Amino acid sequence: MKVQVSAFDLAKAKGAVVAFVQEGNKLTTFAQAQDDQTKLFSETDRGRFTGGFKQLQLVNDKKDQTIYVGVGKKVAQGQWRKLGLSLGKKLESMGIAEATILLDGDASDVSVVEAACEFAEGADQAFYRLDEFKSDMKPAHKTKFKKMNFMVAEEELKATKAALKDFEEVSQAVYMARDLVNLPGNVVTPDYMEEKALQLKTHGIKVDVYDEKKLKKLGMNLMLSVGNASKYDTRMIVMTYNGAAKTAPTYAMVGKGITFDTGGYSLKPAANMVGMHADMGGAAAVLGAMRLLAGKKAKVNVVAVLAVAENMVSSDATRPSDIVTGYAGKSVEILNTDAEGRLVLCDAIAWTVDKIKPAAILDIATLTGACMMALGAHYAGGFSNNDEVFHDLEEAGNKSGDRVWRLPIGPEYHAMIKSDFADIANIGGMYAGASTAACFLEKFVEETPWAHIDVAGVAMGGKLGPNPEIKGGTGFGVKLLAEYMMSKAK
Ligand code: BES
Ligand code: MG
Ligand code: ZN
């Protein structure tokens, strides 16, 4: 969707008008100004509408529609996004193409600028569709919504315009990640991931692909072991974006890109295997974030690494209890082939630490069911060896709406992944599964400031995940990673 910002002027409102009402049917300043002219709100039977949070009231004039959105008492950080999403769904169901949002500073804990950004992001999520497999998808079924106009007070105009200038970049980056997560495993193969990454070259991003031959030469046997049974080649995709001076530090992101996770010989039960085409949600977030950083011309240097493989079963597959030594020279006893994310990631992380020497490294992965059990759809799990990195990540999370909750790592959890015959085991037993997975990765980051983001519970919405508001991929992580990186801009 397109976004425009202009100064408050009712005469220039286009499309449906959206006005905000506080609890007790208290109109905000702009809503009141509209009502003074039209009496639309005050002279309509509003039924049970009280201005409660997320309540919607549609009032039709002869030619115009006004939608009153209840905001409750005051809208806290993150909540404008929710209001945007519910309004977006309403606009979508009504087939409306354009709306004008009357946004004053009333009723908000956050600034008008933040409120507008959040609201736009939330609404934009409502218009997302994946319809290429619906054979009956006539144009009539497609989203009609095109443009959202924010009307703000004169003194907010400049800052709000500036903040929303690149809105379409945000929209497209998040949509791209959602498409990648939603498209099934027979479409988003490792080959397809490479193709998508290469497309980012046109955005000014350098892309290097390490194929199986190169990976073998580098000794990245843990990554290779995961994809060994797949007919598609495993690869590591390295993307470089230099938005800052050569002398500025480089930050790194690493994403788990398992295009389908059967579990391998530690086969998943049928019900748990459904949806495992989304096991590349981390890589999708990294791709989206790179696109967004380039789109915004962020003044930061970033290297992004995608660890891409398909976890299948064949006579070439890894056997539970195989011992494999990867790039870092550490041997791993693979007791469970379904704990494959950490295997592709550890080689990618070890390579990144060794070759890129980043100032900090963030990895993101749909890593453990345990994390989903712990936090559901409301927070990603966060783990870090560095309080400053985690603090900045948490802040980026609160700002972007992709929130992160810190979970523990430490010697107690490291002790759980000791192996009898190798340096490390790839599983730590049935307890604290998110923390033992993080500890496994920590062994490969050495002294580099690092945070790990487990998005198993948040990458997918709807039926397949604990987030019922959004169907399929959520795009979680795109804005989080980009926000973190932009906080490092010089
Ligand atoms: N892809 C899964 C994690 C996952 C589970 C993501 C549910 C999204 C929803 C991962 O590869 C996996 O299978 N992890 C195992 C680890 C276990 C064997 C130690 C898990 O969580 O059960
Ligand atoms: Mg193969
Ligand atoms: Zn798995």
Short mmCIF file of N, CA, C and O in Angstrom, two decimals, residues 226-298:
data_model
loop_
_atom_site.label_atom_id
_atom_site.label_comp_id
_atom_site.label_asym_id
_atom_site.label_seq_id
_atom_site.Cartn_x
_atom_site.Cartn_y
_atom_site.Cartn_z
N VAL A 226 23.31 -31.91 6.79
CA VAL A 226 21.87 -31.69 6.89
C VAL A 226 21.20 -31.87 5.52
O VAL A 226 20.11 -32.45 5.41
N GLY A 227 21.85 -31.38 4.48
CA GLY A 227 21.23 -31.39 3.16
C GLY A 227 21.61 -32.60 2.32
O GLY A 227 21.25 -32.68 1.15
N ASN A 228 22.31 -33.53 2.93
CA ASN A 228 22.89 -34.61 2.13
C ASN A 228 21.87 -35.51 1.45
O ASN A 228 22.16 -36.08 0.40
N ALA A 229 20.69 -35.63 2.02
CA ALA A 229 19.69 -36.51 1.43
C ALA A 229 18.80 -35.78 0.42
O ALA A 229 17.98 -36.39 -0.23
N SER A 230 18.99 -34.48 0.31
CA SER A 230 18.12 -33.71 -0.57
C SER A 230 18.60 -33.77 -2.01
O SER A 230 19.80 -33.84 -2.27
N LYS A 231 17.67 -33.72 -2.94
CA LYS A 231 18.09 -33.64 -4.34
C LYS A 231 18.57 -32.22 -4.68
O LYS A 231 19.19 -32.00 -5.70
N TYR A 232 18.26 -31.28 -3.80
CA TYR A 232 18.75 -29.92 -4.00
C TYR A 232 20.07 -29.73 -3.28
O TYR A 232 20.25 -30.25 -2.19
N ASP A 233 20.93 -28.97 -3.86
CA ASP A 233 22.22 -28.72 -3.23
C ASP A 233 22.09 -27.75 -2.06
O ASP A 233 21.37 -26.76 -2.13
N THR A 234 22.81 -28.07 -1.01
CA THR A 234 22.95 -27.18 0.13
C THR A 234 23.80 -25.99 -0.32
O THR A 234 24.67 -26.13 -1.16
N ARG A 235 23.54 -24.84 0.21
CA ARG A 235 24.46 -23.72 -0.04
C ARG A 235 24.45 -22.69 1.07
O ARG A 235 23.49 -22.55 1.82
N MET A 236 25.56 -21.96 1.10
CA MET A 236 25.64 -20.80 1.99
C MET A 236 25.65 -19.57 1.08
O MET A 236 26.42 -19.49 0.14
N ILE A 237 24.74 -18.65 1.39
CA ILE A 237 24.62 -17.44 0.58
C ILE A 237 25.08 -16.25 1.41
O ILE A 237 24.57 -16.04 2.51
N VAL A 238 26.05 -15.54 0.89
CA VAL A 238 26.61 -14.41 1.63
C VAL A 238 26.26 -13.11 0.91
O VAL A 238 26.57 -12.96 -0.28
N MET A 239 25.59 -12.21 1.61
CA MET A 239 25.20 -10.94 1.00
C MET A 239 25.90 -9.80 1.73
O MET A 239 25.96 -9.80 2.96
N THR A 240 26.38 -8.84 0.96
CA THR A 240 27.10 -7.73 1.57
C THR A 240 26.46 -6.42 1.18
O THR A 240 26.21 -6.16 0.00
N TYR A 241 26.18 -5.61 2.19
CA TYR A 241 25.66 -4.27 1.93
C TYR A 241 26.56 -3.28 2.65
O TYR A 241 26.71 -3.34 3.87
N ASN A 242 27.17 -2.39 1.92
CA ASN A 242 28.04 -1.38 2.52
C ASN A 242 27.41 0.00 2.39
O ASN A 242 27.50 0.64 1.37
N GLY A 243 26.77 0.43 3.49
CA GLY A 243 26.14 1.75 3.47
C GLY A 243 26.98 2.78 4.21
O GLY A 243 26.67 3.96 4.20
N ALA A 244 28.04 2.31 4.88
CA ALA A 244 28.90 3.22 5.64
C ALA A 244 30.32 3.17 5.09
O ALA A 244 30.62 2.40 4.17
N ALA A 245 31.18 3.98 5.68
CA ALA A 245 32.57 4.04 5.22
C ALA A 245 33.27 2.70 5.43
O ALA A 245 32.86 1.89 6.26
N LYS A 246 34.33 2.50 4.65
CA LYS A 246 35.09 1.24 4.74
C LYS A 246 35.61 1.01 6.15
O LYS A 246 35.76 -0.13 6.60
N THR A 247 35.93 2.13 6.84
CA THR A 247 36.52 2.02 8.17
C THR A 247 35.49 1.71 9.26
O THR A 247 35.85 1.36 10.38
N ALA A 248 34.21 1.86 8.93
CA ALA A 248 33.16 1.59 9.93
C ALA A 248 33.06 0.09 10.17
O ALA A 248 33.36 -0.71 9.29
N PRO A 249 32.61 -0.30 11.36
CA PRO A 249 32.51 -1.73 11.66
C PRO A 249 31.45 -2.42 10.81
O PRO A 249 30.52 -1.78 10.30
N THR A 250 31.61 -3.73 10.66
CA THR A 250 30.62 -4.54 9.95
C THR A 250 29.83 -5.36 10.96
O THR A 250 30.39 -5.94 11.88
N TYR A 251 28.53 -5.38 10.76
CA TYR A 251 27.65 -6.21 11.60
C TYR A 251 27.15 -7.38 10.76
O TYR A 251 27.03 -7.25 9.54
N ALA A 252 26.90 -8.48 11.42
CA ALA A 252 26.51 -9.68 10.67
C ALA A 252 25.17 -10.22 11.13
O ALA A 252 24.79 -10.09 12.30
N MET A 253 24.44 -10.80 10.16
CA MET A 253 23.20 -11.53 10.48
C MET A 253 23.31 -12.90 9.81
O MET A 253 23.81 -13.01 8.69
N VAL A 254 22.85 -13.91 10.51
CA VAL A 254 22.86 -15.27 9.97
C VAL A 254 21.45 -15.85 10.10
O VAL A 254 20.84 -15.76 11.17
N GLY A 255 20.92 -16.42 9.02
CA GLY A 255 19.55 -16.94 9.06
C GLY A 255 19.48 -18.41 8.73
O GLY A 255 20.15 -18.90 7.81
N LYS A 256 18.63 -19.11 9.48
CA LYS A 256 18.39 -20.54 9.20
C LYS A 256 17.45 -20.66 8.01
O LYS A 256 16.34 -20.15 8.02
N GLY A 257 17.90 -21.38 7.00
CA GLY A 257 17.11 -21.51 5.78
C GLY A 257 16.85 -22.96 5.41
O GLY A 257 17.25 -23.42 4.34
N ILE A 258 16.16 -23.69 6.30
CA ILE A 258 15.77 -25.07 5.97
C ILE A 258 14.47 -24.99 5.18
O ILE A 258 13.42 -24.62 5.72
N THR A 259 14.55 -25.31 3.89
CA THR A 259 13.39 -25.08 3.02
C THR A 259 12.29 -26.13 3.26
O THR A 259 11.13 -25.88 2.95
N PHE A 260 12.68 -27.28 3.78
CA PHE A 260 11.69 -28.19 4.36
C PHE A 260 12.37 -29.06 5.40
O PHE A 260 13.47 -29.57 5.16
N ASP A 261 11.71 -29.21 6.54
CA ASP A 261 12.28 -29.99 7.64
C ASP A 261 11.41 -31.20 7.93
O ASP A 261 10.42 -31.12 8.64
N THR A 262 11.82 -32.36 7.36
CA THR A 262 11.10 -33.60 7.68
C THR A 262 11.54 -34.13 9.04
O THR A 262 10.88 -35.00 9.61
N GLY A 263 12.67 -33.63 9.51
CA GLY A 263 13.29 -34.18 10.71
C GLY A 263 14.44 -35.13 10.36
O GLY A 263 15.26 -35.46 11.19
N GLY A 264 14.47 -35.57 9.09
CA GLY A 264 15.46 -36.57 8.71
C GLY A 264 15.09 -37.91 9.32
O GLY A 264 13.91 -38.17 9.59
N TYR A 265 16.08 -38.78 9.57
CA TYR A 265 15.76 -40.11 10.14
C TYR A 265 15.09 -39.99 11.50
O TYR A 265 14.32 -40.86 11.90
N SER A 266 15.35 -38.91 12.23
CA SER A 266 14.58 -38.65 13.46
C SER A 266 13.28 -37.98 13.02
O SER A 266 12.98 -36.83 13.33
N LEU A 267 12.55 -38.75 12.24
CA LEU A 267 11.40 -38.23 11.46
C LEU A 267 10.34 -37.58 12.35
O LEU A 267 10.00 -38.09 13.40
N LYS A 268 9.82 -36.46 11.87
CA LYS A 268 8.74 -35.80 12.61
C LYS A 268 7.45 -36.59 12.46
O LYS A 268 7.18 -37.13 11.39
N PRO A 269 6.60 -36.62 13.48
CA PRO A 269 5.26 -37.19 13.30
C PRO A 269 4.50 -36.37 12.26
O PRO A 269 4.77 -35.17 12.09
N ALA A 270 3.56 -37.02 11.57
CA ALA A 270 2.88 -36.38 10.44
C ALA A 270 2.35 -34.99 10.79
O ALA A 270 2.54 -34.02 10.04
N ALA A 271 1.69 -34.86 11.92
CA ALA A 271 1.04 -33.59 12.25
C ALA A 271 2.07 -32.47 12.47
O ALA A 271 1.81 -31.31 12.15
N ASN A 272 3.23 -32.84 13.00
CA ASN A 272 4.26 -31.82 13.25
C ASN A 272 5.01 -31.44 11.99
O ASN A 272 5.71 -30.42 11.96
N MET A 273 4.93 -32.27 10.97
CA MET A 273 5.70 -31.99 9.75
C MET A 273 4.99 -30.95 8.88
O MET A 273 5.63 -30.22 8.12
N VAL A 274 3.68 -30.90 9.01
CA VAL A 274 2.91 -29.91 8.25
C VAL A 274 3.40 -28.51 8.64
O VAL A 274 3.55 -28.20 9.82
N GLY A 275 3.65 -27.70 7.67
CA GLY A 275 4.09 -26.34 7.96
C GLY A 275 5.60 -26.20 8.00
O GLY A 275 6.11 -25.08 8.13
N MET A 276 6.31 -27.31 7.87
CA MET A 276 7.77 -27.22 7.99
C MET A 276 8.46 -26.63 6.74
O MET A 276 9.68 -26.56 6.67
N HIS A 277 7.64 -26.18 5.77
CA HIS A 277 8.19 -25.36 4.69
C HIS A 277 8.55 -23.97 5.22
O HIS A 277 9.23 -23.20 4.55
N ALA A 278 8.06 -23.66 6.44
CA ALA A 278 8.34 -22.34 7.03
C ALA A 278 9.64 -22.34 7.82
O ALA A 278 9.96 -21.36 8.47
N ASP A 279 10.38 -23.44 7.74
CA ASP A 279 11.59 -23.55 8.56
C ASP A 279 12.75 -22.72 7.99
O ASP A 279 13.88 -22.81 8.48
N MET A 280 12.41 -21.94 6.98
CA MET A 280 13.42 -20.99 6.46
C MET A 280 13.02 -19.56 6.84
O MET A 280 13.47 -18.58 6.23
N GLY A 281 12.17 -19.44 7.86
CA GLY A 281 11.68 -18.13 8.30
C GLY A 281 12.80 -17.19 8.75
O GLY A 281 12.70 -15.97 8.56
N GLY A 282 13.85 -17.75 9.32
CA GLY A 282 14.99 -16.91 9.74
C GLY A 282 15.69 -16.32 8.53
O GLY A 282 15.98 -15.11 8.47
N ALA A 283 15.95 -17.18 7.54
CA ALA A 283 16.61 -16.71 6.31
C ALA A 283 15.74 -15.68 5.59
O ALA A 283 16.25 -14.69 5.04
N ALA A 284 14.43 -15.91 5.60
CA ALA A 284 13.52 -14.97 4.95
C ALA A 284 13.60 -13.60 5.63
O ALA A 284 13.58 -12.55 4.97
N ALA A 285 13.68 -13.62 6.96
CA ALA A 285 13.78 -12.35 7.70
C ALA A 285 15.08 -11.62 7.37
O ALA A 285 15.10 -10.40 7.20
N VAL A 286 16.15 -12.38 7.23
CA VAL A 286 17.44 -11.78 6.90
C VAL A 286 17.40 -11.17 5.49
O VAL A 286 17.86 -10.04 5.27
N LEU A 287 16.81 -11.91 4.56
CA LEU A 287 16.68 -11.39 3.19
C LEU A 287 15.86 -10.09 3.18
O LEU A 287 16.24 -9.10 2.54
N GLY A 288 14.74 -10.13 3.89
CA GLY A 288 13.88 -8.95 3.96
C GLY A 288 14.60 -7.77 4.58
O GLY A 288 14.50 -6.63 4.11
N ALA A 289 15.33 -8.04 5.65
CA ALA A 289 16.06 -6.97 6.33
C ALA A 289 17.12 -6.36 5.42
O ALA A 289 17.32 -5.13 5.41
N MET A 290 17.81 -7.20 4.66
CA MET A 290 18.84 -6.68 3.74
C MET A 290 18.21 -5.77 2.70
O MET A 290 18.70 -4.69 2.38
N ARG A 291 17.09 -6.23 2.18
CA ARG A 291 16.38 -5.44 1.17
C ARG A 291 15.93 -4.10 1.75
O ARG A 291 16.04 -3.06 1.11
N LEU A 292 15.46 -4.13 2.98
CA LEU A 292 14.99 -2.92 3.64
C LEU A 292 16.15 -1.95 3.92
O LEU A 292 16.04 -0.74 3.69
N LEU A 293 17.26 -2.49 4.39
CA LEU A 293 18.43 -1.63 4.66
C LEU A 293 18.92 -0.96 3.39
O LEU A 293 19.23 0.23 3.37
N ALA A 294 18.96 -1.75 2.32
CA ALA A 294 19.39 -1.18 1.04
C ALA A 294 18.37 -0.16 0.53
O ALA A 294 18.74 0.91 0.06
N GLY A 295 17.09 -0.49 0.68
CA GLY A 295 16.02 0.39 0.24
C GLY A 295 16.05 1.73 0.97
O GLY A 295 15.74 2.77 0.40
N LYS A 296 16.41 1.67 2.24
CA LYS A 296 16.46 2.89 3.05
C LYS A 296 17.82 3.57 2.98
O LYS A 296 18.04 4.58 3.64
N LYS A 297 18.73 2.96 2.25
CA LYS A 297 20.10 3.46 2.15
C LYS A 297 20.70 3.68 3.54
O LYS A 297 21.32 4.72 3.83
N ALA A 298 20.50 2.72 4.41
CA ALA A 298 21.00 2.82 5.79
C ALA A 298 22.52 2.94 5.79
O ALA A 298 23.21 2.26 5.03
#
